[in-house]
Structure formats: C-alpha cells, structure tokens
PDB file of C-alpha atoms in Angstrom:
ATOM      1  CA  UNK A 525      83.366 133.881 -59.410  1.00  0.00           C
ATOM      2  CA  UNK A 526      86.864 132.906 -60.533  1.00  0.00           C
ATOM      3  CA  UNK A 527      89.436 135.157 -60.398  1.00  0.00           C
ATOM      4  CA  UNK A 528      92.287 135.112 -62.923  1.00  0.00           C
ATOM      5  CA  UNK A 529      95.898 136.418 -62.429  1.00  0.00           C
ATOM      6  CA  UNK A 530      96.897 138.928 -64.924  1.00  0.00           C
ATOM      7  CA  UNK A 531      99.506 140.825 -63.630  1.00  0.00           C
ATOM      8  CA  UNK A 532     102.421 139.593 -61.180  1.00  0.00           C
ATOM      9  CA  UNK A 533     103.260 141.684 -57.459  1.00  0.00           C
ATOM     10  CA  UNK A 534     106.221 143.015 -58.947  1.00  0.00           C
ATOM     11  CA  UNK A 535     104.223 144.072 -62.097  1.00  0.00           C
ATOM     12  CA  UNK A 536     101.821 146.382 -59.457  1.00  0.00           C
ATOM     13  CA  UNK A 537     104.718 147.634 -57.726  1.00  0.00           C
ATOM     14  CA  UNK A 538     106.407 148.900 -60.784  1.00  0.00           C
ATOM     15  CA  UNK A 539     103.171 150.626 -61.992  1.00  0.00           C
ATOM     16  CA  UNK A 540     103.007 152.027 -58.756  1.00  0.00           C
ATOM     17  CA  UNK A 541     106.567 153.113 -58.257  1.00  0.00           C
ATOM     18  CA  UNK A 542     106.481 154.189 -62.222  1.00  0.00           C
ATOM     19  CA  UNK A 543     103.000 156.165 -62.256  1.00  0.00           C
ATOM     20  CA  UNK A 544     103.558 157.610 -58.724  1.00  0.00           C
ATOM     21  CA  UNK A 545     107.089 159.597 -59.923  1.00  0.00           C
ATOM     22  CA  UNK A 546     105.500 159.872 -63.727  1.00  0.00           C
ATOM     23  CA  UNK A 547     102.303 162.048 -62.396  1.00  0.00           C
ATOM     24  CA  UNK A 548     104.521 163.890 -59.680  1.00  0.00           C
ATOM     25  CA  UNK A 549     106.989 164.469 -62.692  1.00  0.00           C
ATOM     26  CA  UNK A 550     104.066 166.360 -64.783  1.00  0.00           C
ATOM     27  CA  UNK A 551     103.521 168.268 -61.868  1.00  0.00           C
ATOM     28  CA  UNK A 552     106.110 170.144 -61.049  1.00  0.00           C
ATOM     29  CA  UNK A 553     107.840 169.661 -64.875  1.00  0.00           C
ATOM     30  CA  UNK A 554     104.828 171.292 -67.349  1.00  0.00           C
ATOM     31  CA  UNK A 555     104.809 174.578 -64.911  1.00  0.00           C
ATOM     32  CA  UNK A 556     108.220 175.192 -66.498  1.00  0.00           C
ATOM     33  CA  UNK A 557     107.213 175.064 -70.093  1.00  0.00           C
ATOM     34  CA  UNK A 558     103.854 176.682 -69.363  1.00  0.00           C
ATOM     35  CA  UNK A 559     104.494 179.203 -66.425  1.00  0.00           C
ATOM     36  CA  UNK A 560     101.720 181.575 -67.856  1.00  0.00           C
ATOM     37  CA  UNK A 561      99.086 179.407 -67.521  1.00  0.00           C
ATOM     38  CA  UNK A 562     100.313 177.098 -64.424  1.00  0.00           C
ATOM     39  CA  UNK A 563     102.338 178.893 -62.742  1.00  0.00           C
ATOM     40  CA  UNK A 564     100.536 178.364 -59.345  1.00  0.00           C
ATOM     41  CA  UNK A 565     101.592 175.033 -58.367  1.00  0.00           C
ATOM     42  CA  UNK A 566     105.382 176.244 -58.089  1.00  0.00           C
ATOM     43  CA  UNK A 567     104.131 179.619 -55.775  1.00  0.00           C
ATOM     44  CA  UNK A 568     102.155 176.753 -54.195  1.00  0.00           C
ATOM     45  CA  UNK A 569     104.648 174.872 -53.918  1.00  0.00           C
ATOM     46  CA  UNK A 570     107.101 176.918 -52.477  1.00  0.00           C
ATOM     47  CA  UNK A 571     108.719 178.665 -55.428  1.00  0.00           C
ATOM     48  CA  UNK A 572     110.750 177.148 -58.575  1.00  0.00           C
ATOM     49  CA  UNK A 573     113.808 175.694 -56.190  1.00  0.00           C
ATOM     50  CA  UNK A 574     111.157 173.606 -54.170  1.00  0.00           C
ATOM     51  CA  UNK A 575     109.482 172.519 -57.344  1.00  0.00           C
ATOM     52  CA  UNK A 576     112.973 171.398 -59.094  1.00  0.00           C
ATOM     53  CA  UNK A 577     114.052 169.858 -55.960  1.00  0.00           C
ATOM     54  CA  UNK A 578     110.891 167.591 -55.997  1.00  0.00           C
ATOM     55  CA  UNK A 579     110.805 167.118 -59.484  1.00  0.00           C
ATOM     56  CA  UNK A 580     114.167 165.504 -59.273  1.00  0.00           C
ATOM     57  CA  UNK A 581     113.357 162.944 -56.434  1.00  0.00           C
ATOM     58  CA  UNK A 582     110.735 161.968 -58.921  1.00  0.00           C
ATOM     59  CA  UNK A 583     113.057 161.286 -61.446  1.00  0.00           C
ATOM     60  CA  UNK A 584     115.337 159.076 -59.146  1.00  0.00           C
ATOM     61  CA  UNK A 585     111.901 157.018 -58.350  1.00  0.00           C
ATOM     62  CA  UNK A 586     110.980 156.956 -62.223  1.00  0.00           C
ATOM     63  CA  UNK A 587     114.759 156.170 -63.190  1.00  0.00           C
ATOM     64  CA  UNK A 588     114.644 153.224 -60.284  1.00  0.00           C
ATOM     65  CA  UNK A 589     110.939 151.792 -61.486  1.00  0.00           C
ATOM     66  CA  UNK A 590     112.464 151.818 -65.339  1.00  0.00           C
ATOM     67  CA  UNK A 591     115.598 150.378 -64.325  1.00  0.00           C
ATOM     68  CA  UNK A 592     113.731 147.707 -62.401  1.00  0.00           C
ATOM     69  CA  UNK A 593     111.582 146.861 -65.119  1.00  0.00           C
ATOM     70  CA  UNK A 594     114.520 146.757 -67.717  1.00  0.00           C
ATOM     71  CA  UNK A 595     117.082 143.901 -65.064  1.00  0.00           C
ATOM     72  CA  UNK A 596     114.381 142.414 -63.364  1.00  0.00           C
ATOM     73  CA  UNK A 597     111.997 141.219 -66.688  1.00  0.00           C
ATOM     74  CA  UNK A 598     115.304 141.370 -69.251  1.00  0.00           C
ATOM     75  CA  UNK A 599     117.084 138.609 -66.785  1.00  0.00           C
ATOM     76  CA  UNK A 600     113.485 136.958 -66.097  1.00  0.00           C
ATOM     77  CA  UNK A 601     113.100 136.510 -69.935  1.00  0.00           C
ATOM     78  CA  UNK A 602     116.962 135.272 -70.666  1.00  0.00           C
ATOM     79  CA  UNK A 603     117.038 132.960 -68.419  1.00  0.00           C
ATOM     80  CA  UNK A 604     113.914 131.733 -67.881  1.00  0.00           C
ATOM     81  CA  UNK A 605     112.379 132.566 -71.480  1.00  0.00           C
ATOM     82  CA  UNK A 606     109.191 134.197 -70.870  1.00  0.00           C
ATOM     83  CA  UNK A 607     108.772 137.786 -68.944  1.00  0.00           C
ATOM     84  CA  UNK A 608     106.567 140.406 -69.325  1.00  0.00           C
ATOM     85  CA  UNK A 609     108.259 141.205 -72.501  1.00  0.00           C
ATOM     86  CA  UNK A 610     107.379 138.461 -73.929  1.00  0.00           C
ATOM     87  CA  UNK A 611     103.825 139.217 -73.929  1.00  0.00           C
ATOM     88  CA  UNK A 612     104.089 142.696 -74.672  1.00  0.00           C
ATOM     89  CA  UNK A 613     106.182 141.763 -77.834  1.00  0.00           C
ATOM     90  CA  UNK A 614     104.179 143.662 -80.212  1.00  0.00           C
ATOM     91  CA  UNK A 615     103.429 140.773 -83.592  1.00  0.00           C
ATOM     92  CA  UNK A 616     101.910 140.436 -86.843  1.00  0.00           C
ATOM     93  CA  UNK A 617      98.820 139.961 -84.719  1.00  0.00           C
ATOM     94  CA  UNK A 618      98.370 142.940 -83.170  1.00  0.00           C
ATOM     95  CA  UNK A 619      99.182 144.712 -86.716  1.00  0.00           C
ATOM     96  CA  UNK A 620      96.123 142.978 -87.983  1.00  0.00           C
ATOM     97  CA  UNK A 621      93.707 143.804 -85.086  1.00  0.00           C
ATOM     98  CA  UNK A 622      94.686 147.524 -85.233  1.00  0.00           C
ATOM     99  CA  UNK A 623      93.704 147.452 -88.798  1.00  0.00           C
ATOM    100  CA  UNK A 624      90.194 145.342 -88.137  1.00  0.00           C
ATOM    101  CA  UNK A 625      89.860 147.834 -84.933  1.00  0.00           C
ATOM    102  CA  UNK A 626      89.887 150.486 -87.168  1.00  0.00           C
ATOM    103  CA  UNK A 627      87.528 149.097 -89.471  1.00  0.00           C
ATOM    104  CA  UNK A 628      85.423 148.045 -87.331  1.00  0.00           C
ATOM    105  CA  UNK A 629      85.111 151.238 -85.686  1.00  0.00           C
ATOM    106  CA  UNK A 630      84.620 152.912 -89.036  1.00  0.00           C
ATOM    107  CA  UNK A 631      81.609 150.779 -89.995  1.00  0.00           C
ATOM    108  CA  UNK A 632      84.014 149.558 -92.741  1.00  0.00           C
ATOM    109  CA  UNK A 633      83.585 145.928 -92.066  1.00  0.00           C
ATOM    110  CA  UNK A 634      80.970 143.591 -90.834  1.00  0.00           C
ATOM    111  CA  UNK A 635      83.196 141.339 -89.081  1.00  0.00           C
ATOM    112  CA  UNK A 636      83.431 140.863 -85.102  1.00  0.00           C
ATOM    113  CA  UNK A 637      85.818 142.976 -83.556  1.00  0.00           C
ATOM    114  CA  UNK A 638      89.133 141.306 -82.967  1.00  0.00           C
ATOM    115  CA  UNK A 639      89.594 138.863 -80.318  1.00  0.00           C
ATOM    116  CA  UNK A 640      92.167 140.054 -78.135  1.00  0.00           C
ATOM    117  CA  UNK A 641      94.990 138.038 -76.089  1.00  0.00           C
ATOM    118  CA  UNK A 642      96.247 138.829 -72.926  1.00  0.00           C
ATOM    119  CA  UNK A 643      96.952 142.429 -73.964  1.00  0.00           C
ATOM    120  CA  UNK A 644      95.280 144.336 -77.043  1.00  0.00           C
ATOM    121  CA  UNK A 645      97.390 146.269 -79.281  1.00  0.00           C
ATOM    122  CA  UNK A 646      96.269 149.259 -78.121  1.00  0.00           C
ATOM    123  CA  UNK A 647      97.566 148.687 -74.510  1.00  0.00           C
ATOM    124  CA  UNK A 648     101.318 147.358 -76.279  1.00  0.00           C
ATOM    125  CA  UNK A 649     101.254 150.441 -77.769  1.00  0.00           C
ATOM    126  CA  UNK A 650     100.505 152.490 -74.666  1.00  0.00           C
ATOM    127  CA  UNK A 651     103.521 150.549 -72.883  1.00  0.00           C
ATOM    128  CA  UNK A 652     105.677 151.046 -75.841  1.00  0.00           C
ATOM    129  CA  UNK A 653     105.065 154.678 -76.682  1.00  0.00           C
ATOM    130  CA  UNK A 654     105.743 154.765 -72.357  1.00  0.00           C
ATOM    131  CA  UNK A 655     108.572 152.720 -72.573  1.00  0.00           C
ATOM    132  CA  UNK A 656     110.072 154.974 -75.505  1.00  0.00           C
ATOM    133  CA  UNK A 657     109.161 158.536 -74.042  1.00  0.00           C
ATOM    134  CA  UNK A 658     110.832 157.611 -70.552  1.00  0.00           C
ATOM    135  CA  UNK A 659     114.562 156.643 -72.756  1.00  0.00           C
ATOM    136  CA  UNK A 660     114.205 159.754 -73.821  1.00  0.00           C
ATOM    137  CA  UNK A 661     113.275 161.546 -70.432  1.00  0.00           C
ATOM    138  CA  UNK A 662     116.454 159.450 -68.855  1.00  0.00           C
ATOM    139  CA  UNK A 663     118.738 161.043 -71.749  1.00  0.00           C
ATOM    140  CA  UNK A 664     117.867 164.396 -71.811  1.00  0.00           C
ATOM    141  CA  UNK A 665     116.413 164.673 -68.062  1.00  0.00           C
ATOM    142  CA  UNK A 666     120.562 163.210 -67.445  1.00  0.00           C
ATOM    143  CA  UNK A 667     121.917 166.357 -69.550  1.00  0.00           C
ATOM    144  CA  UNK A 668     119.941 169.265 -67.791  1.00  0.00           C
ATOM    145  CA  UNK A 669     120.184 167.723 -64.656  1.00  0.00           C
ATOM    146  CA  UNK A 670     123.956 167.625 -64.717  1.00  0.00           C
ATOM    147  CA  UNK A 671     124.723 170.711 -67.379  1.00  0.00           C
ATOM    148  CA  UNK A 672     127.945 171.693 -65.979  1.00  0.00           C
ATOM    149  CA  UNK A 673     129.284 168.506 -66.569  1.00  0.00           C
ATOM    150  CA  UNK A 674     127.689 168.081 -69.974  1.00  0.00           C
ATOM    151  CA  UNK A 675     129.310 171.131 -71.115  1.00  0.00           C
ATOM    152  CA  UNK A 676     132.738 169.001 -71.260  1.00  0.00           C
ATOM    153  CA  UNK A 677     131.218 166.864 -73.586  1.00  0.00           C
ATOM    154  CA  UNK A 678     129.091 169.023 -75.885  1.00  0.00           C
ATOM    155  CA  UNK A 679     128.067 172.563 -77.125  1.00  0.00           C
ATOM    156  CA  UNK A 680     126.003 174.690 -74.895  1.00  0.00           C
ATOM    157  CA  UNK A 681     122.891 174.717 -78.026  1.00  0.00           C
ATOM    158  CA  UNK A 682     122.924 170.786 -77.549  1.00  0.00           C
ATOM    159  CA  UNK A 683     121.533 171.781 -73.693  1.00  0.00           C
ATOM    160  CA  UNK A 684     119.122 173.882 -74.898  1.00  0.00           C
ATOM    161  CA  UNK A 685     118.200 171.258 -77.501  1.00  0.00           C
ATOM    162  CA  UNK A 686     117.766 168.804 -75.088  1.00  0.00           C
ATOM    163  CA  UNK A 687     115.529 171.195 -73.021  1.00  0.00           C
ATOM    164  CA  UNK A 688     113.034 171.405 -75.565  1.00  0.00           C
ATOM    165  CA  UNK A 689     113.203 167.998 -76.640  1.00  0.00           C
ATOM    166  CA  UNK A 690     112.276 167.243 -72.847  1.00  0.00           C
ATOM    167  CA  UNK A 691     109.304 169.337 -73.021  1.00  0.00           C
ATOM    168  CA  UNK A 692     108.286 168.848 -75.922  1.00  0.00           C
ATOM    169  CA  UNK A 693     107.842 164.606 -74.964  1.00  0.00           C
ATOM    170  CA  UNK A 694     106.472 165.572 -71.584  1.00  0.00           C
ATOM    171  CA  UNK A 695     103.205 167.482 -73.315  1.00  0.00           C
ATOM    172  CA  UNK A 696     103.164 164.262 -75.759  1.00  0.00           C
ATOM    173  CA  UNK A 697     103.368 161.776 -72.745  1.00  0.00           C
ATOM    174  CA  UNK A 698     100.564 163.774 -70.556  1.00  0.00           C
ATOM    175  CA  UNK A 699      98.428 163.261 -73.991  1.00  0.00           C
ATOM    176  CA  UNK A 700      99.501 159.975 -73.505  1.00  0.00           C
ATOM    177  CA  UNK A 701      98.291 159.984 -69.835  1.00  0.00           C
ATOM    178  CA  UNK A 702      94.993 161.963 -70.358  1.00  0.00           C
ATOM    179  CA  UNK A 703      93.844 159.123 -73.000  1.00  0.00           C
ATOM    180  CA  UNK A 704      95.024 155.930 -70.581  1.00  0.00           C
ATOM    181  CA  UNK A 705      92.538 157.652 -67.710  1.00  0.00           C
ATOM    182  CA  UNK A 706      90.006 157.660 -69.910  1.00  0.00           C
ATOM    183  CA  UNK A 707      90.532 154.095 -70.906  1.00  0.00           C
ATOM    184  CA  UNK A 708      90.880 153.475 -67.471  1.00  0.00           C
ATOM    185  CA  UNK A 709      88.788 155.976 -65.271  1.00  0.00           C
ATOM    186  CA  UNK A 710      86.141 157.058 -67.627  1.00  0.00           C
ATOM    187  CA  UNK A 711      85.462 154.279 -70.226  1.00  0.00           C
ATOM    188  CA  UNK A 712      82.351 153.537 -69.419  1.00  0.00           C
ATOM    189  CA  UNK A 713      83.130 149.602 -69.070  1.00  0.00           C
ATOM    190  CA  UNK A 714      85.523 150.718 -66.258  1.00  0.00           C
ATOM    191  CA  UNK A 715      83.978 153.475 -64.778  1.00  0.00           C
ATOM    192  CA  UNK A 716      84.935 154.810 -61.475  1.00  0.00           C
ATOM    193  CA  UNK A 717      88.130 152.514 -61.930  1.00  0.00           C
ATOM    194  CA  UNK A 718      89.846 149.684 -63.451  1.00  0.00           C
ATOM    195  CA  UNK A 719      90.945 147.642 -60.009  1.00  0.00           C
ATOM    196  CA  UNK A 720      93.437 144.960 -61.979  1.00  0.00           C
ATOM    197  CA  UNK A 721      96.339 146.682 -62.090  1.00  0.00           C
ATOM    198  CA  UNK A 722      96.285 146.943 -58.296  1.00  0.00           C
ATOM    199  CA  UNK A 723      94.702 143.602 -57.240  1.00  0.00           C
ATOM    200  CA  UNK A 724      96.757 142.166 -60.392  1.00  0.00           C
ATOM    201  CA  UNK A 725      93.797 139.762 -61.245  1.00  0.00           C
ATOM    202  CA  UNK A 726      90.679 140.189 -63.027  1.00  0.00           C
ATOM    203  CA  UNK A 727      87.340 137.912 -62.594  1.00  0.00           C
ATOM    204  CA  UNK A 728      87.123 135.206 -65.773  1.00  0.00           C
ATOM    205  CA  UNK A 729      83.818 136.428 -66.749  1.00  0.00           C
ATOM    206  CA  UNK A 730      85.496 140.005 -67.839  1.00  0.00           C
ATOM    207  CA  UNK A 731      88.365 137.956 -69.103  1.00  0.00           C
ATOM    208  CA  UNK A 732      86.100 136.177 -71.360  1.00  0.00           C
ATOM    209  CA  UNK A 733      83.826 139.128 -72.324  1.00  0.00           C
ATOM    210  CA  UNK A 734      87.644 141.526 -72.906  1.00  0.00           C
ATOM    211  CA  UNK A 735      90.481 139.397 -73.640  1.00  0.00           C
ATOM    212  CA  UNK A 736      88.756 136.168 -75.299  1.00  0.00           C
ATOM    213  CA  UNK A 737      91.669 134.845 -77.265  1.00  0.00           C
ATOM    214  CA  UNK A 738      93.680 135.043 -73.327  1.00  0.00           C
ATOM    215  CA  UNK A 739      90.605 132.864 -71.957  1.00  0.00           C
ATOM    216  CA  UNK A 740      90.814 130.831 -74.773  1.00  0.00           C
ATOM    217  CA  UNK A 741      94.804 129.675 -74.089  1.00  0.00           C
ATOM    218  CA  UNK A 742      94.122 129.562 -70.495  1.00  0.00           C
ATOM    219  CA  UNK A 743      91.650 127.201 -71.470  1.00  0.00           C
ATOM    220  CA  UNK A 744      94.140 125.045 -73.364  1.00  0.00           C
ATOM    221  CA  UNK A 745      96.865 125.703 -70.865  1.00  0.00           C
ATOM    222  CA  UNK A 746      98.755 127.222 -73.816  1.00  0.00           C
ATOM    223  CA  UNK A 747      99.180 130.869 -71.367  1.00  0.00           C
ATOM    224  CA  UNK A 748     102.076 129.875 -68.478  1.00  0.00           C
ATOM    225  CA  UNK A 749     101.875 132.846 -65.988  1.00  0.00           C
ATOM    226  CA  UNK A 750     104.510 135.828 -66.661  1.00  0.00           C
ATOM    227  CA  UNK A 751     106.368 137.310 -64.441  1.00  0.00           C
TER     228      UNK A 751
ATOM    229  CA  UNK B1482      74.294 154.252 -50.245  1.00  0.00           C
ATOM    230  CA  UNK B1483      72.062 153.994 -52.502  1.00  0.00           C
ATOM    231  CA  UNK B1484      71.918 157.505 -53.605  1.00  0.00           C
ATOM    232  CA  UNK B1485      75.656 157.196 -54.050  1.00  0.00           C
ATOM    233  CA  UNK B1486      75.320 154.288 -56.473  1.00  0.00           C
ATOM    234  CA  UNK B1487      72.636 155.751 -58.272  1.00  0.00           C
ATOM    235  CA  UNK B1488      74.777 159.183 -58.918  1.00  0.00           C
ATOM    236  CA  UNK B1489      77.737 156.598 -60.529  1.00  0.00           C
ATOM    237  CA  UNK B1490      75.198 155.044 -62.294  1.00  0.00           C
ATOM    238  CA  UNK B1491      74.296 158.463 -63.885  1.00  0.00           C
ATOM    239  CA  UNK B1492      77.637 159.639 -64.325  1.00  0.00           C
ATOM    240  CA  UNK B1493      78.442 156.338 -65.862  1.00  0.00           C
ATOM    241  CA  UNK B1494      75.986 157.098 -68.692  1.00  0.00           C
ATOM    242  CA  UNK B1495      76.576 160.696 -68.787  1.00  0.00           C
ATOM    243  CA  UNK B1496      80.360 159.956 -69.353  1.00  0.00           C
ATOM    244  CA  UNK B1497      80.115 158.341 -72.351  1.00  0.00           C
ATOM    245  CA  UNK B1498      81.308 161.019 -74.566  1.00  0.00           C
ATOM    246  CA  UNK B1499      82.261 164.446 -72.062  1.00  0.00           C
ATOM    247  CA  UNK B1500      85.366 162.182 -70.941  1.00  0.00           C
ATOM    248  CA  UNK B1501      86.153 161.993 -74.686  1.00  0.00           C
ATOM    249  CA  UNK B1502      85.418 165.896 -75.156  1.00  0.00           C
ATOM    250  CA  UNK B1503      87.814 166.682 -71.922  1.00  0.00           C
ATOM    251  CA  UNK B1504      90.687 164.838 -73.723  1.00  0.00           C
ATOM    252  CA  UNK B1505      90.231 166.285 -77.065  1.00  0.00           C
ATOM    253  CA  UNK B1506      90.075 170.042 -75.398  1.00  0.00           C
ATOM    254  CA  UNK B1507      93.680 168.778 -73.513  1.00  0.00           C
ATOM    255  CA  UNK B1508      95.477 168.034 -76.436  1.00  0.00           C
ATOM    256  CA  UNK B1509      93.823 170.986 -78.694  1.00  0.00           C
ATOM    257  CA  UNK B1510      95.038 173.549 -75.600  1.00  0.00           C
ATOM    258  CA  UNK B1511      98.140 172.026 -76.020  1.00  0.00           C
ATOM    259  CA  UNK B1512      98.362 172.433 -79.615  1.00  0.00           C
ATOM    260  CA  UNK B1513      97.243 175.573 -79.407  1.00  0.00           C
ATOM    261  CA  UNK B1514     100.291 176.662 -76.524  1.00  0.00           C
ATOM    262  CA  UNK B1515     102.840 174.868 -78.486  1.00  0.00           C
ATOM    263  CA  UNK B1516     101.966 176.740 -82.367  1.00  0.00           C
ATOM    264  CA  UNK B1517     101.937 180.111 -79.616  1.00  0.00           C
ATOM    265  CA  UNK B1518      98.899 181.309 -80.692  1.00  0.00           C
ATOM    266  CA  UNK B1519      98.595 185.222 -80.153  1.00  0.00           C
ATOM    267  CA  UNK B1520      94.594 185.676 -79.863  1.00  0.00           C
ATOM    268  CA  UNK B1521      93.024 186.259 -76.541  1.00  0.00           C
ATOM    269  CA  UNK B1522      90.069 184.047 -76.786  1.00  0.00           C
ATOM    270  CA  UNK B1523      92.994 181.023 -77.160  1.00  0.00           C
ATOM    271  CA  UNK B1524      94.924 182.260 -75.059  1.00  0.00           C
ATOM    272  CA  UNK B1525      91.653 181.365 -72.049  1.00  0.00           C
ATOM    273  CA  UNK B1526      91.126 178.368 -74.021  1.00  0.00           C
ATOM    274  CA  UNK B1527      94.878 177.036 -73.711  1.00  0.00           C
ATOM    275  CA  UNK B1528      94.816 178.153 -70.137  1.00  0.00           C
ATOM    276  CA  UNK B1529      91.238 176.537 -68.870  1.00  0.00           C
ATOM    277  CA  UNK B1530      92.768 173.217 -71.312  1.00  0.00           C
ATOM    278  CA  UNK B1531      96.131 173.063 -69.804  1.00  0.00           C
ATOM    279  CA  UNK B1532      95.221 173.306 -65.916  1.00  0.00           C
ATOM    280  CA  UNK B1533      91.979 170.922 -66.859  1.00  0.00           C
ATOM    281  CA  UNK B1534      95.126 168.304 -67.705  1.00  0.00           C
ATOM    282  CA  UNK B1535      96.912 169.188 -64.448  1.00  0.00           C
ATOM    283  CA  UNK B1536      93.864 168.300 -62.958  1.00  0.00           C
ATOM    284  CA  UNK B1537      93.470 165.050 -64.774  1.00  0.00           C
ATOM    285  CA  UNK B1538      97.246 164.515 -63.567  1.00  0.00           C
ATOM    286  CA  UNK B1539      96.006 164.700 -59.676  1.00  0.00           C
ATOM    287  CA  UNK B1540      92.759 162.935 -60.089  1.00  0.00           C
ATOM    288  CA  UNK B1541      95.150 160.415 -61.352  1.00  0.00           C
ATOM    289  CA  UNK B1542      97.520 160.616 -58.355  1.00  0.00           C
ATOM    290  CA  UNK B1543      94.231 160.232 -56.172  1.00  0.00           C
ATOM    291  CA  UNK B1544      93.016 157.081 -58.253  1.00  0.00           C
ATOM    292  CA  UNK B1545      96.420 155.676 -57.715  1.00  0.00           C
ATOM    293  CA  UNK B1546      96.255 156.166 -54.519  1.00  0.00           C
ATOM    294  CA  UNK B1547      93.088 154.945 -53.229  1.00  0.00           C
ATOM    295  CA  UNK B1548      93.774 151.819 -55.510  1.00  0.00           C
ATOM    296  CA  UNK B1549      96.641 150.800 -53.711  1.00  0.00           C
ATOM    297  CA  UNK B1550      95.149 151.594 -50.360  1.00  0.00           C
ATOM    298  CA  UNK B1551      91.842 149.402 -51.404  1.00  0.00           C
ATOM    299  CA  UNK B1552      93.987 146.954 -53.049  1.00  0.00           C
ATOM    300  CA  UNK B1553      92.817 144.080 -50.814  1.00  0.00           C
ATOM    301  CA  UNK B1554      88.968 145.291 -50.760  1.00  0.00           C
ATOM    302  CA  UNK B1555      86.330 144.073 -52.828  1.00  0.00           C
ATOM    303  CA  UNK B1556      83.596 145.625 -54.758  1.00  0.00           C
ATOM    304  CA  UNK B1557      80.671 144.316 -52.881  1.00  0.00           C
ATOM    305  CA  UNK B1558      78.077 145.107 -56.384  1.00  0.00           C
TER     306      UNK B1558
END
C-alpha cells in the first residue's frame, strides 16, 4: 500500500521535543495549584525544590521546541513561501466545515460531512489554541521564573497575577491535552495509537477515507510537500 | 498473540464512549476545584478526576514514548 508523507522530520522532532517538556510540564506544574489532591508526585519526587528544578528544564525544552517552530517554519515560509504555516492558516474553509461539522453531528443536515484537506479545522484549532496557550506560558512562566528581577519593572500584585494566569491556562491546556488523546489514543478509528505523527506518513487508503479533499490535490499535484 | 489482539479488539469497541466519559469527568473535576467547591462528596470527585488526568498525562508520556522508539516498525495487521 502507498504511503503518503504528511508530516516533515523536523515536524516529528518538534512534536517530540514540544509534547515531551509539555506533559513533563503538567507534571510537576498542576501539583502546585492542586497540592491537596496531587500532592504525591512532588514527595515522590523528591520534595517541591526537585519538582521546580525539573519543571524548569522542561520549560527550557518547551521554550527551545516553540522557538524552533517559530525561526525555522517563519524563515521556511518567507523565503521559500510555503511552511507549515501555511497549511495550518486557519480560512473561510475551515469556518464553513466547523459549522457543517456541527450540523452534521446534530442531525441538522443531510449533507455528507465535510471533506477535509490536509488538516481539519478541528486539528488548526488544536495547534492554534497550543500555539496561543504556550505565548502565554513563555510570558508569565518568564515573570515567576525571574521575580526578583521583575519586581524592577512592575508591582508585586502583577506577580501574583501572572501566577494565576499561569495556572489557570495550564488546567485549560491539560483539557486541551485530555481531548487530543482521545482523538488520538482512544478514538476508536485510532485506537491503541495514531502512528503518523511519528512515522510522519500515513497509508493513501486512510488519506482517502480522512482527509479526501488532501488526496484529491495530491491527485492534481495542486499539494507541494511542506516543510 | 491472538488473545492480545482479540482484548484490543474488545477494548476498541468498549471505548467508544468511556474514553468520552473519562474526559468529561477531567474537566468537570476541574471545574469543580477551580469554583472551590466545599462539599465532601466533590471534594473525592475532584480528587479521583484530577489524578485520573495526571494519569492521562503519563499514559501520554508512555505513548510518546513507545512511538518514537517504534517509529521505524510496522503494524504487521
């Protein structure tokens, strides 16, 4: 069976660097805002120093993935015009299918479920919503981190601010990461695993069956591989 | 073997819906933690929710994992 590249090496080595320090991030971050009911993996751990300590060298990893993704794809796409950005550009399209999704799902229209391109709207939102949350991790992770020093700049409240504005994203992010394993892990059309995000291609059958507006501009040569 | 695909067969049907019930119960805990309910029976609720999403957070880090490692295998069915 033909196989079909969907995602580039440096594509699976940012999801790996990125979801590695993300997961390792919720780890030893949500025992903070919820030592009552987790606070067993920092005595596991080694105690709160330990757990900061590692939480940190996550952040340098997540930091490095998201700056990687930013230079590496933002240059790709200036200079060469088309990056990964370019196909997770969210357009008028993907508007539409959420809409028709919805409906469809509803039993509010008798039309075929939208035909997807390379990514569904649903997956430019995850990336998005990712993309969006992590700024704001970067900005208000920076402040804690380095409080003394953020002091010169602001009021101590705009620390404590920041503190709950980090928390408060992290508990919305590990929603966000509890409903991409199930799309992933427990869907049942990918159940035990969805392997293309590590193999970074996908067999043209399931390209067909998923994505058929992507087979469709393969077809026609319209789809020039990303980077 | 074949004992071991018929169990993910099962699970694959059984899963339909209990994966969607684990992630509503996740973000309900959470709900519940952040509004700081004061009952008891939440209180065991938002506890059994919140460490069922730290354990969706490592079976994560172990399908991560064994993806990269298996990268280069393929599924033989």
């Amino acid at each position: 069976m033909a196989e079909i590249r969907r995602f580039s090496k440096s594509q699976v080595a940012i999801h790996a660097l990125g979801a590695f320090s993300i997961l390792v991030l919720y780890i030893t971050g949500l025992p903070i805002t919820f030592p009552d009911q987790i606070g067993w993996i920092p005595a596991l751990l080694g105690g709160y120093p330990v757990t900061m300590l590692i939480h940190r060298i996550a952040a340098v990893g997540f930091i490095m993935a998201g700056v990687y993704l930013v230079v590496y794809h933002g240059l790709y796409d200036i200079f060469i015009g088309r990056s990964y950005f370019t196909d997770v550009w969210i357009k008028t399209k993907d508007i539409k299918d959420a809409v028709n999704d919805g409906k469809h799902i509803l039993r509010l229209s008798a039309d075929k479920p939208p035909r997807y391109g390379k990514y569904s709207w649903i997956a430019k939102a995850e990336f998005w919503s990712f993309f969006g949350e992590a700024a704001i991790f970067l900005v208000t992770g920076s402040i804690l981190w380095f409080s003394w020093q953020s002091l010169v700049f602001m009021p101590p409240q705009y620390l404590l601010t920041a503190r709950y504005i980090h928390a408060a994203f992290a508990v919305v992010s590990v929603c966000g990461i509890a409903f991409h394993s199930y799309m992933v892990h427990f869907n049942p059309e990918n159940f035990r695993i969805d392997r293309c995000i590590f193999t970074g291609s996908m067999p043209e059958e399931e390209v067909k069956e998923k994505y058929p507006q992507w087979h469709e501009d393969l077809q026609r040569g319209d789809n020039i591989d990303a980077e | 073997m074949k004992i071991y695909r018929e169990a993910i067969i099962l699970m694959q049907n059984k899963i339909r819906y209990s994966g969607a019930i684990v992630v509503a119960i996740i973000y309900l805990s959470f709900i519940a933690a952040v509004l700081k309910i004061e009952n008891p029976a939440v209180a065991v609720f938002v506890i059994i929710g919140i460490n069922i999403a730290l354990l969706f957070v490592i079976v994560n880090i172990g399908a991560l994992l064994y993806g990269i490692i298996t990268r280069n295998r393929r599924e033989t069915d």
